[in-house]
Short mmCIF file of C-alpha atoms in Angstrom, two decimals:
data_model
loop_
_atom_site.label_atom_id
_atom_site.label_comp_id
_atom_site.label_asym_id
_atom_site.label_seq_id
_atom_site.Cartn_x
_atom_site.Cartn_y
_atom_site.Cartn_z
CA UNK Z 24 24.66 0.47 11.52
CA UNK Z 25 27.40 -1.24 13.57
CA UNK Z 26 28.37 -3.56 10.44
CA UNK Z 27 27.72 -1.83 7.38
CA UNK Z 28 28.75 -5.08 5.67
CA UNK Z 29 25.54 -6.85 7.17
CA UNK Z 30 21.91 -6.56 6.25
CA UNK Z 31 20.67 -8.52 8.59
CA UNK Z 32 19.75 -5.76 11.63
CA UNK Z 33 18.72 -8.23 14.16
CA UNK Z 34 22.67 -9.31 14.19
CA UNK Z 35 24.15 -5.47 14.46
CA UNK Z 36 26.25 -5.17 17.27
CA UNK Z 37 24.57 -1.62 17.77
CA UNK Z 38 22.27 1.01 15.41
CA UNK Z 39 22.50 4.62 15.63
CA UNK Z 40 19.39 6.58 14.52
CA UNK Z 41 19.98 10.26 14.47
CA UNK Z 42 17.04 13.07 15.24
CA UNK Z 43 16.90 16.45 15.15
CA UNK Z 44 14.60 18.32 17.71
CA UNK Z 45 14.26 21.65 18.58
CA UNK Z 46 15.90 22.70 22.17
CA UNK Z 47 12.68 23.38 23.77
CA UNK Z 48 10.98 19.79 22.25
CA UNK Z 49 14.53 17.97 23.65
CA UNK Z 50 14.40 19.71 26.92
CA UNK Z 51 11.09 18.81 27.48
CA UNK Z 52 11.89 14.85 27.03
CA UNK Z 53 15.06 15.39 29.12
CA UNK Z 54 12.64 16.43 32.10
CA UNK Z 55 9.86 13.81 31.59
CA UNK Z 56 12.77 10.95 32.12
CA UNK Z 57 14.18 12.52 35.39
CA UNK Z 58 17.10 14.62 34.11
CA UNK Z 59 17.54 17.54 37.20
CA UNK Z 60 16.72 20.87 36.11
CA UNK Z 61 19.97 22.03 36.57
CA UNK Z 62 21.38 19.74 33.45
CA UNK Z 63 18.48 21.13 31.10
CA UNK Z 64 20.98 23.70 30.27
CA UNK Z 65 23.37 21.51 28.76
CA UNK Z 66 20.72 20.98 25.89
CA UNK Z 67 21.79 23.64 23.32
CA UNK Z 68 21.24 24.49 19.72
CA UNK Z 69 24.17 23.48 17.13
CA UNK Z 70 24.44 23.83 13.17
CA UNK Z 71 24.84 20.29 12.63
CA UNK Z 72 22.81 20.19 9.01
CA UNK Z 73 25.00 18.63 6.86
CA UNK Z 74 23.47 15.29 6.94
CA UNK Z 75 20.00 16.37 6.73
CA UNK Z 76 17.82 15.42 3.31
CA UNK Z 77 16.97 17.79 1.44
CA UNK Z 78 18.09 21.91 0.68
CA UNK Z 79 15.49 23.47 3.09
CA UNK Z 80 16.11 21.02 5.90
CA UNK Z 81 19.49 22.76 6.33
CA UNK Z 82 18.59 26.33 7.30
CA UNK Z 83 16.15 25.75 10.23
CA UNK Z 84 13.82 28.54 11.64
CA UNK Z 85 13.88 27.56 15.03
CA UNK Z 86 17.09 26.49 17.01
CA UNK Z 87 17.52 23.04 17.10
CA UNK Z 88 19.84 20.24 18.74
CA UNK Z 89 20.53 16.80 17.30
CA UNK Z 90 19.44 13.55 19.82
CA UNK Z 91 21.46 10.61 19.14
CA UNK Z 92 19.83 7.03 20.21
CA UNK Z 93 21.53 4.18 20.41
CA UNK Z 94 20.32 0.41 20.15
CA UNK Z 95 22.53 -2.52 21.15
CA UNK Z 96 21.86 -6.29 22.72
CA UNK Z 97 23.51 -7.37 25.49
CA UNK Z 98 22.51 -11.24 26.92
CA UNK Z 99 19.63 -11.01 24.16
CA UNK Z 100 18.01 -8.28 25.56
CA UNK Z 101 17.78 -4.74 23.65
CA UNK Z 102 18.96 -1.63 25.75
CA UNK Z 103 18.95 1.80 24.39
CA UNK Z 104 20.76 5.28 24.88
CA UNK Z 105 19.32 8.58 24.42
CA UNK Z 106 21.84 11.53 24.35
CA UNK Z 107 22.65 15.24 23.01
CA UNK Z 108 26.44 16.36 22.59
CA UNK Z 109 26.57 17.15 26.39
CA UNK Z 110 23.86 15.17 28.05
CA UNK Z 111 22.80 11.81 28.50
CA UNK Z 112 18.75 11.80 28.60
CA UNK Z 113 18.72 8.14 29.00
CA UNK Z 114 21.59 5.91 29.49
CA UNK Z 115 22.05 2.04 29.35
CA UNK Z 116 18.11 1.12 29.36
CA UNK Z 117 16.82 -2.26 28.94
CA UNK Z 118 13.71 -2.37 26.75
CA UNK Z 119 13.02 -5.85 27.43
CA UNK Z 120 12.83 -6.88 23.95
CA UNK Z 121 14.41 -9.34 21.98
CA UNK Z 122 14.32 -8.04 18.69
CA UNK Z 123 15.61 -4.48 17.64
CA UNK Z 124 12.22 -2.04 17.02
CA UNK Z 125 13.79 -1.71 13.44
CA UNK Z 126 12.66 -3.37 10.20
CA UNK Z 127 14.44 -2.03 6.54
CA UNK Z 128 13.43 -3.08 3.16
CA UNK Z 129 16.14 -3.13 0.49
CA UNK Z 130 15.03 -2.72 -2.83
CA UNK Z 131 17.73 -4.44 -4.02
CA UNK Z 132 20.34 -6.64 -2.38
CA UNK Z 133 23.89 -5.83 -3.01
CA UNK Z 134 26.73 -7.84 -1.75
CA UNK Z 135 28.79 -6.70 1.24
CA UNK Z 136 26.05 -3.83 1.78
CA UNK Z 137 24.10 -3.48 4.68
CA UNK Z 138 21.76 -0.37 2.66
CA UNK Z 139 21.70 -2.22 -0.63
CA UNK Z 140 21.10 -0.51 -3.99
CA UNK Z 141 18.12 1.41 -5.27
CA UNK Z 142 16.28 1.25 -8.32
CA UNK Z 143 18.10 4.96 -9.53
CA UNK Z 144 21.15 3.94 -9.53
CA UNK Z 145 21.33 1.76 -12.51
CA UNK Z 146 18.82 4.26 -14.35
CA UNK Z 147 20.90 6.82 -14.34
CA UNK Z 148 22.84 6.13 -17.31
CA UNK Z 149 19.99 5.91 -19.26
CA UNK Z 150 18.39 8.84 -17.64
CA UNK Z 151 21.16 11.07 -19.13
CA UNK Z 152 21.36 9.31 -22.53
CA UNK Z 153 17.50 10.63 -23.46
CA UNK Z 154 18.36 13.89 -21.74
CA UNK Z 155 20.86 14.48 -24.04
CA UNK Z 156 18.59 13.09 -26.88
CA UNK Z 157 15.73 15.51 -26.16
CA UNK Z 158 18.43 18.39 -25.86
CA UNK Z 159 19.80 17.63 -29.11
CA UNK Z 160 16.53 17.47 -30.54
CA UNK Z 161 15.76 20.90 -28.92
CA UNK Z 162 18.91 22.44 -30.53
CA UNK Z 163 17.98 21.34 -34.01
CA UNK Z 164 14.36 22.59 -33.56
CA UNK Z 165 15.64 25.73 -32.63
CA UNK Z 166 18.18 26.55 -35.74
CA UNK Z 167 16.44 24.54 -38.74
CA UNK Z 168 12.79 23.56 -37.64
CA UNK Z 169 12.01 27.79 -38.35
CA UNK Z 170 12.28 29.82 -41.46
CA UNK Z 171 15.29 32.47 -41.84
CA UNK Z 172 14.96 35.63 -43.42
CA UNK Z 173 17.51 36.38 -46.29
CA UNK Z 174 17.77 40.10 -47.30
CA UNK Z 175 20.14 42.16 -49.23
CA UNK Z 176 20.17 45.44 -47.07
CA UNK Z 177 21.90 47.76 -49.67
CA UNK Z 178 18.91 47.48 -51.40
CA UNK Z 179 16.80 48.41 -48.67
CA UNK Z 180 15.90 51.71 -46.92
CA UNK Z 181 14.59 50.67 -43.68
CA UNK Z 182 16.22 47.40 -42.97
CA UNK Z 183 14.54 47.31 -39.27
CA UNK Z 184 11.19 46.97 -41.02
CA UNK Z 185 12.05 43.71 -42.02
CA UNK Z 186 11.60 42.32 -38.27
CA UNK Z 187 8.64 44.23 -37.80
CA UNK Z 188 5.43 43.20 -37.91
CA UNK Z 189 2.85 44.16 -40.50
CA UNK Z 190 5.71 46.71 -41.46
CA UNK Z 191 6.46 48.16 -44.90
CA UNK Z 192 9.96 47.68 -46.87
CA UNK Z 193 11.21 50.56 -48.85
CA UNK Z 194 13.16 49.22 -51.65
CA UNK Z 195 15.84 51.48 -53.64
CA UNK Z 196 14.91 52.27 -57.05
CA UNK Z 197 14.33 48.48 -57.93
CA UNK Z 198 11.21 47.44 -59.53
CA UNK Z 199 8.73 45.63 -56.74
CA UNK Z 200 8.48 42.61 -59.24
CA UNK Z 201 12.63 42.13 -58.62
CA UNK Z 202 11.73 41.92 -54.58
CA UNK Z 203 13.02 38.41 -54.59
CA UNK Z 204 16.22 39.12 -55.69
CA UNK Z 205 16.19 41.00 -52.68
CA UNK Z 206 14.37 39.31 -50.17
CA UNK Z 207 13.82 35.48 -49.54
CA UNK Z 208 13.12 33.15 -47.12
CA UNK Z 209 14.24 29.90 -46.41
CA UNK Z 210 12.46 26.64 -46.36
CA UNK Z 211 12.86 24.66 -42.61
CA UNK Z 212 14.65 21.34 -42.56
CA UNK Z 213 12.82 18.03 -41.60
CA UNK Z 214 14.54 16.42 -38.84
CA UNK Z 215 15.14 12.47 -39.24
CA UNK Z 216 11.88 11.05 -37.20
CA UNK Z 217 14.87 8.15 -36.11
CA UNK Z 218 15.46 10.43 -33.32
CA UNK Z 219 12.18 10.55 -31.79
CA UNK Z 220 12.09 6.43 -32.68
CA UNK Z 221 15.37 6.32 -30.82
CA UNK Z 222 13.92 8.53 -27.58
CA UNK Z 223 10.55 7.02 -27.41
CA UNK Z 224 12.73 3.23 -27.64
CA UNK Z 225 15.09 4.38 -24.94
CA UNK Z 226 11.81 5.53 -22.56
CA UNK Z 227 9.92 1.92 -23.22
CA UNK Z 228 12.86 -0.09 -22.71
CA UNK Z 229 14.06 1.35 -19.55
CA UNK Z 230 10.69 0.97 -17.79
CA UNK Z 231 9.88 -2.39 -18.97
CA UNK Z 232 13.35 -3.77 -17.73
CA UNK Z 233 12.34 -1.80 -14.04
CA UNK Z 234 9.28 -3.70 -14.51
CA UNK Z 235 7.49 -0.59 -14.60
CA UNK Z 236 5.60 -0.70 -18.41
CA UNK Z 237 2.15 0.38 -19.23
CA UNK Z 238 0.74 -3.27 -18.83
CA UNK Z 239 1.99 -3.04 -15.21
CA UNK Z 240 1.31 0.31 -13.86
CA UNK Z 241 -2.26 0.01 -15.18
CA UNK Z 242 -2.39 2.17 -18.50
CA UNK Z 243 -4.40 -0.27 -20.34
CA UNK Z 244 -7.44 0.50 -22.07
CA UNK Z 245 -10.12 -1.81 -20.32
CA UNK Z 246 -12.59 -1.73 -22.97
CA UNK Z 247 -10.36 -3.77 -25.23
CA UNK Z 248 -9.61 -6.56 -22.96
CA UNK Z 249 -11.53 -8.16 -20.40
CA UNK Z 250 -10.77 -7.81 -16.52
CA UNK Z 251 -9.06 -11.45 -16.12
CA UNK Z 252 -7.04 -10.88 -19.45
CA UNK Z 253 -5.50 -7.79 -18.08
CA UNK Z 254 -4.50 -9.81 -15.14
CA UNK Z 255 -3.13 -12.15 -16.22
CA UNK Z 256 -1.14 -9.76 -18.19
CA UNK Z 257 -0.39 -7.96 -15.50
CA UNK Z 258 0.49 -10.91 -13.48
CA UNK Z 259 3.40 -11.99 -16.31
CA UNK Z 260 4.98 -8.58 -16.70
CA UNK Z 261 5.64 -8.29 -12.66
CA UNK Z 262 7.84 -11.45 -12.80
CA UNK Z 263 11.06 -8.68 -12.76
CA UNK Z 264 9.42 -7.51 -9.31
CA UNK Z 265 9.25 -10.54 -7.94
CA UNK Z 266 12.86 -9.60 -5.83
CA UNK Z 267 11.08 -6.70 -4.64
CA UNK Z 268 7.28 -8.23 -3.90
CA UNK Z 269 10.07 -10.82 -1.93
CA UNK Z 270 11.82 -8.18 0.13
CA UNK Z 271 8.24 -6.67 1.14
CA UNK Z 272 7.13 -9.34 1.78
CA UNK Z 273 10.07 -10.09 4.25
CA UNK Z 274 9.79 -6.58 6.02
CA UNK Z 275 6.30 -7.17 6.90
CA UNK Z 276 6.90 -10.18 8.13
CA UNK Z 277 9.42 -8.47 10.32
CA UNK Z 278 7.55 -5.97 11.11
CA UNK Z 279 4.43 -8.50 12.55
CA UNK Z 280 7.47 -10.10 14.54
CA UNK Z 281 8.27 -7.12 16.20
CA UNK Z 282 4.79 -6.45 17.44
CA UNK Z 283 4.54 -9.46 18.98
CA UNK Z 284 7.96 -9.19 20.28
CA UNK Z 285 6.35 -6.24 22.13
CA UNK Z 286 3.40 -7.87 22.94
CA UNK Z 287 4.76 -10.96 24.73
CA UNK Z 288 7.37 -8.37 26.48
CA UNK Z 289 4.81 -5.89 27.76
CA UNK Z 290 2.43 -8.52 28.31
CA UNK Z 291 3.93 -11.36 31.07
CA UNK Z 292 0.36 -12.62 32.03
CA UNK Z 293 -1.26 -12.60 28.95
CA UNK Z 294 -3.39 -10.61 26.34
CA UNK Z 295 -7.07 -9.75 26.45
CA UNK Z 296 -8.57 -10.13 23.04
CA UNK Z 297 -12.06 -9.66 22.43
CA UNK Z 298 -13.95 -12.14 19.73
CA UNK Z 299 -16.73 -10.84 17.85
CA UNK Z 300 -20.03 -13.16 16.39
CA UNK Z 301 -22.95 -12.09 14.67
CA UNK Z 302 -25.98 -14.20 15.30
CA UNK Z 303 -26.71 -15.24 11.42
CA UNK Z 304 -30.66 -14.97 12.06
CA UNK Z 305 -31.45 -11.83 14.42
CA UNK Z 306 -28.08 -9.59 13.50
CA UNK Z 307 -27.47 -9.21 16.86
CA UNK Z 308 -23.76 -8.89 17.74
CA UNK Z 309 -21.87 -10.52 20.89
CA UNK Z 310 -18.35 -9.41 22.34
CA UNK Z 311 -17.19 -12.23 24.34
CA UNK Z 312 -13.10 -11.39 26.02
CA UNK Z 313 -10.71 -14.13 25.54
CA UNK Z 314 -7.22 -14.69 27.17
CA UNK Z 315 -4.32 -15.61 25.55
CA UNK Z 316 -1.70 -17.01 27.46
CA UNK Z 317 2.40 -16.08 27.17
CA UNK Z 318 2.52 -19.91 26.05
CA UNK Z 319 0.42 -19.56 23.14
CA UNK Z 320 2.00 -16.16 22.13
CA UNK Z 321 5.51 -17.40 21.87
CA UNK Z 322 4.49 -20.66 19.69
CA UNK Z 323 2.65 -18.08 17.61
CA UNK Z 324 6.08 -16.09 17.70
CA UNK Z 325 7.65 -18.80 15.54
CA UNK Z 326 4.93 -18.83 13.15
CA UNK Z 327 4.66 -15.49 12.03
CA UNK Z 328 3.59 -15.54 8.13
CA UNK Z 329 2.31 -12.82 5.81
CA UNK Z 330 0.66 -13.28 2.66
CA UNK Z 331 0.94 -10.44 0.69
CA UNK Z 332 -2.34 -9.99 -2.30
CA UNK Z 333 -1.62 -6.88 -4.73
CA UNK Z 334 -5.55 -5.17 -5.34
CA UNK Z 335 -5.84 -3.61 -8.34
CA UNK Z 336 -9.01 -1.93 -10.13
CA UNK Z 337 -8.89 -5.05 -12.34
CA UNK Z 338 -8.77 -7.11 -9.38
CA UNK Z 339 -12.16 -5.48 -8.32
CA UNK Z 340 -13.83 -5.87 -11.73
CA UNK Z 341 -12.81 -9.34 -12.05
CA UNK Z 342 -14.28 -10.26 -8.39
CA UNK Z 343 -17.40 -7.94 -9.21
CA UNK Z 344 -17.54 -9.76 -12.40
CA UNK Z 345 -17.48 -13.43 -10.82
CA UNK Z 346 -19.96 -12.79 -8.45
CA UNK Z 347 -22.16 -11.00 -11.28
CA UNK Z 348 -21.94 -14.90 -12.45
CA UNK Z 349 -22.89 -16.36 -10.15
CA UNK Z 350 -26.01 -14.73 -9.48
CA UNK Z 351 -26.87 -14.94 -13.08
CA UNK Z 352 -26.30 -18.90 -12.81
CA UNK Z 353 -28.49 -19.23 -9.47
CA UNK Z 354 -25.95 -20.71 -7.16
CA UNK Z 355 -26.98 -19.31 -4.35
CA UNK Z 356 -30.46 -20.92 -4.82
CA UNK Z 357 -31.31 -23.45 -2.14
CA UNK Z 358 -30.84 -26.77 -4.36
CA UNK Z 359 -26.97 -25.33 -5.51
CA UNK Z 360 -25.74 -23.85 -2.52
CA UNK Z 361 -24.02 -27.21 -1.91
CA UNK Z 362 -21.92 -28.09 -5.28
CA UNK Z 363 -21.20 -23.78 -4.54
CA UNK Z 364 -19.43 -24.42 -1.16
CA UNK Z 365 -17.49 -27.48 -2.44
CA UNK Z 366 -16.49 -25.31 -5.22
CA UNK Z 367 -15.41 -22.31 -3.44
CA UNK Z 368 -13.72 -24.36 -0.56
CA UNK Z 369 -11.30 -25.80 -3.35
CA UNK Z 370 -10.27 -22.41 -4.60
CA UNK Z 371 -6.69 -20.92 -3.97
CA UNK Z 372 -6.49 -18.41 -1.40
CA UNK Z 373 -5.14 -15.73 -3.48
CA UNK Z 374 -7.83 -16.48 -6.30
CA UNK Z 375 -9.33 -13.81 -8.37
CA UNK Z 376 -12.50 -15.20 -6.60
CA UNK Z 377 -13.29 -13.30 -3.51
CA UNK Z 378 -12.96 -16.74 -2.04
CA UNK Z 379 -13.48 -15.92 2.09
CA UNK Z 380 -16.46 -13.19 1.39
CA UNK Z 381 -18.31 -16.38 -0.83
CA UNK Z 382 -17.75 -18.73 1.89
CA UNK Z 383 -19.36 -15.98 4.53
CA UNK Z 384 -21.98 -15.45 2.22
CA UNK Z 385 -23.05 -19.57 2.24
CA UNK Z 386 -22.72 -19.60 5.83
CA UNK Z 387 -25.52 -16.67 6.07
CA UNK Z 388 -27.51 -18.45 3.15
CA UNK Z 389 -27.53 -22.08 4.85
CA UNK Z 390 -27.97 -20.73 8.36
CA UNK Z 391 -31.16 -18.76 6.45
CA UNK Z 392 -32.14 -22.02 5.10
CA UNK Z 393 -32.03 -24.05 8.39
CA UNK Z 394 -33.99 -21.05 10.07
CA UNK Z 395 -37.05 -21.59 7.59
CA UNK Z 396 -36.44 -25.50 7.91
CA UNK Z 397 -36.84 -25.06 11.39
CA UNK Z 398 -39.93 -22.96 11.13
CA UNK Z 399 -41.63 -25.26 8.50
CA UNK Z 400 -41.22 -28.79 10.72
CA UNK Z 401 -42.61 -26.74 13.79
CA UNK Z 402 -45.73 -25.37 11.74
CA UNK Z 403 -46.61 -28.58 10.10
CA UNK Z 404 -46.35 -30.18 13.63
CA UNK Z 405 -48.65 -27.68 15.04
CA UNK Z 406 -51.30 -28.35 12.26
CA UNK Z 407 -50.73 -32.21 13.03
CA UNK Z 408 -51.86 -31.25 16.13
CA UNK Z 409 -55.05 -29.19 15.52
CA UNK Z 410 -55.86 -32.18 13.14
CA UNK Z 411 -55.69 -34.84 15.59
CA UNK Z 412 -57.25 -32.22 18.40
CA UNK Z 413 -60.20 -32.23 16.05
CA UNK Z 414 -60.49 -35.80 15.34
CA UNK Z 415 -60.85 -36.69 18.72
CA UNK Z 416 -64.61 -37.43 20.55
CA UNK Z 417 -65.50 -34.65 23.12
CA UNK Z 418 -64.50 -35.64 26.02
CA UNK Z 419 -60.82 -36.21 24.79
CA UNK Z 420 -60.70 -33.03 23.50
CA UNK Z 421 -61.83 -31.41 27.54
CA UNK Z 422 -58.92 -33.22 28.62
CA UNK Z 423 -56.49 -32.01 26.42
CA UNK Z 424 -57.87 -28.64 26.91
CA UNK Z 425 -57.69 -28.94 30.87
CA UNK Z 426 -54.32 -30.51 30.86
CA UNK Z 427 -53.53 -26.76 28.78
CA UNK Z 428 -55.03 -24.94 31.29
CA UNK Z 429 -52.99 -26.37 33.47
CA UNK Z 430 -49.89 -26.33 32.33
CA UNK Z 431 -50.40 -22.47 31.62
CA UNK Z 432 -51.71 -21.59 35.50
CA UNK Z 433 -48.28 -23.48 36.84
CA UNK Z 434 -46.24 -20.98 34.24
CA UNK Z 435 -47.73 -18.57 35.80
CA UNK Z 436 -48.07 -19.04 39.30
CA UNK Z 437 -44.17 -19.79 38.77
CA UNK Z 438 -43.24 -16.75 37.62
#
């Protein structure tokens, strides 16, 4: 960055972002933007590894060079230079954008820091405090946790026996019931179990304080608890992530603003969206284009909003088990399906309901309801019909029929 100090990167004077590409790969980008054949050569192979991540990323196979592309604003617009130690592939070009094509999320915010701090960092004392703990532990396994052999070998012929096994001790000229003034074993040590308390403490604290505890990363046993009472579990023991579900949050939102920032920019007469319906009664689906103006696209530019709904397997059994509800209750019967839309309607958004697929699924069930309403008033006005067709005296009924007649050989001679 430009201002390491600053974490905001829309307001870095410039960013550097540093690739490395083999010669052939960089040479090949060099020619596609117009750099004369001549200056290819200039593109050569170097050993500069050092900043790399990781061990194996520092011997590379093939030779490679290391691009260098820099982003800076100049009267609000975003230009960019692309260059090797020797050549410029692209110098001084304006992008059109408004917005650097960068978004960062800091996992946590540290003053005066444009990179912030990571989660590690402040685990790391802790992280060597039960290594040590589990290598003492180790240690006193090894030298008391096992019997020792004690053996007086003046008093034995073949002291090598002794580690042998299934081998036999030759004893000299002592009586075999005086072998344990001879030979003995000792008995192995307990070890405190305040050690293990302390370890096992040391673990549990640690994650629960990163917000990471068994509650939270799901290791719950779901047969003791229902689906909604893990959640709401859940949902209390995240309140130390709610920094991080923040800063997320945040780079999404900047990431959605940079799309559009693209869009508008690459777009000066407008996008071509296409909307989608679904007739509710025959299934059959209709793409119909639709223009959005640059207008409408910037006022949508300063509205940009994510909302941001963590899914869990719990999540899933609690909406599975709402809608299992439901059915069981009959509110999607015809005489319900009202006080059921008024309900859903005044649930949260982010309810454990699955609030927009309920209100889809009312839509189908009403329009399914209107359909056979529909059908109904038309067949009982048909049999009105026939009823007062037959009531009538003969010769009302020829003219009816005639007027048919002719109302059919016009449709026809029509089409």
């Amino acid at each position: 960055y430009g201002d390491e100090n600053n974490s905001e990167i829309q307001t870095q004077p410039y960013i550097l972002i540093r690739q490395r590409k083999s010669v052939i790969e960089a040479r090949n980008l060099a020619a596609s933007e117009g750099v004369p054949k001549e200056e290819l050569e200039k593109i050569i192979g170097d050993n500069q590894t050092w900043e790399e991540a990781g061990d194996q990323a520092k011997y590379e196979v093939d030779d490679k060079v290391t691009i260098i592309t820099k982003f800076y604003k100049n009267n609000g617009k975003v230009y960019y230079t692309m260059a090797t130690r020797y050549l410029d592939i692209i110098k001084d070009e304006n992008s059109g954008l408004t917005r650097y094509p960068i978004a960062h999320m800091l996992w946590e915010d540290k003053e005066g820091s444009a990179r912030g701090e990571g989660e590690v960092r402040n685990l790391i004392a802790n992280q060597i405090e039960v290594n040590k703990t589990l290598m003492r532990r180790a240690l006193v396994a090894k030298q008391t946790a096992y019997p020792q052999k004690i053996v007086n070998v003046d008093a034995i012929e073949n002291p090598s026996a002794v580690d042998t096994v299934g081998g036999t001790i030759k004893v000299k000229g002592k009586q075999v019931e005086d072998v344990k003034k001879m030979f003995a074993i000792t008995q192995p040590m307990q070890m405190s179990s305040d050690v293990e308390l302390l370890q096992n403490d040391l673990i549990k604290t640690t994650r629960e304080l990163a917000g990471a505890g068994d509650i939270t990363t799901g290791a719950v046993n779901p047969e003791t608890a229902s689906g909604k009472a893990i959640l709401a579990v859940q949902n209390a023991s995240q309140q130390p992530l709610v920094e991080q579900m923040a800063s997320l949050k945040d780079f999404i939102e900047q990431i959605a603003l940079i799309w559009l920032d693209m869009i508008i920019t690459y777009n000066p007469n407008g996008l071509i969206l296409q909307d989608k319906s679904i007739n509710q009664i025959t299934g059959e689906e209709t793409i119909t284009p639709i223009k959005v103006n640059e207008e409408a696209l910037t006022k949508l530019k300063a509205s940009v909003k994510i909302d941001i709904t963590p899914i869990s397997a719990y999540d899933k059994y609690a909406q599975e088990l709402s809608m299992e509800n439901l059915l069981k209750g009959g509110w999607f019967s015809p005489q319900k399906i009202g006080q059921l839309e008024t309900y859903v309607e005044a649930l949260p958004d982010n309810s454990t309901m699955p609030k927009q697929q309920l209100l889809e699924l009312i839509k189908k069930v009403k329009a399914k309801q209107e359909y056979i309403a529909q059908i109904q008033a038309q067949m009982q006005m048909q049999t009105q019909r026939a009823n007062q067709f037959l009531q009538n005296d003969p010769d009302a009924q020829a003219s009816q029929m005639a007027e048919a007649q002719q109302r059919i050989d016009s449709q026809y001679n029509s089409n």
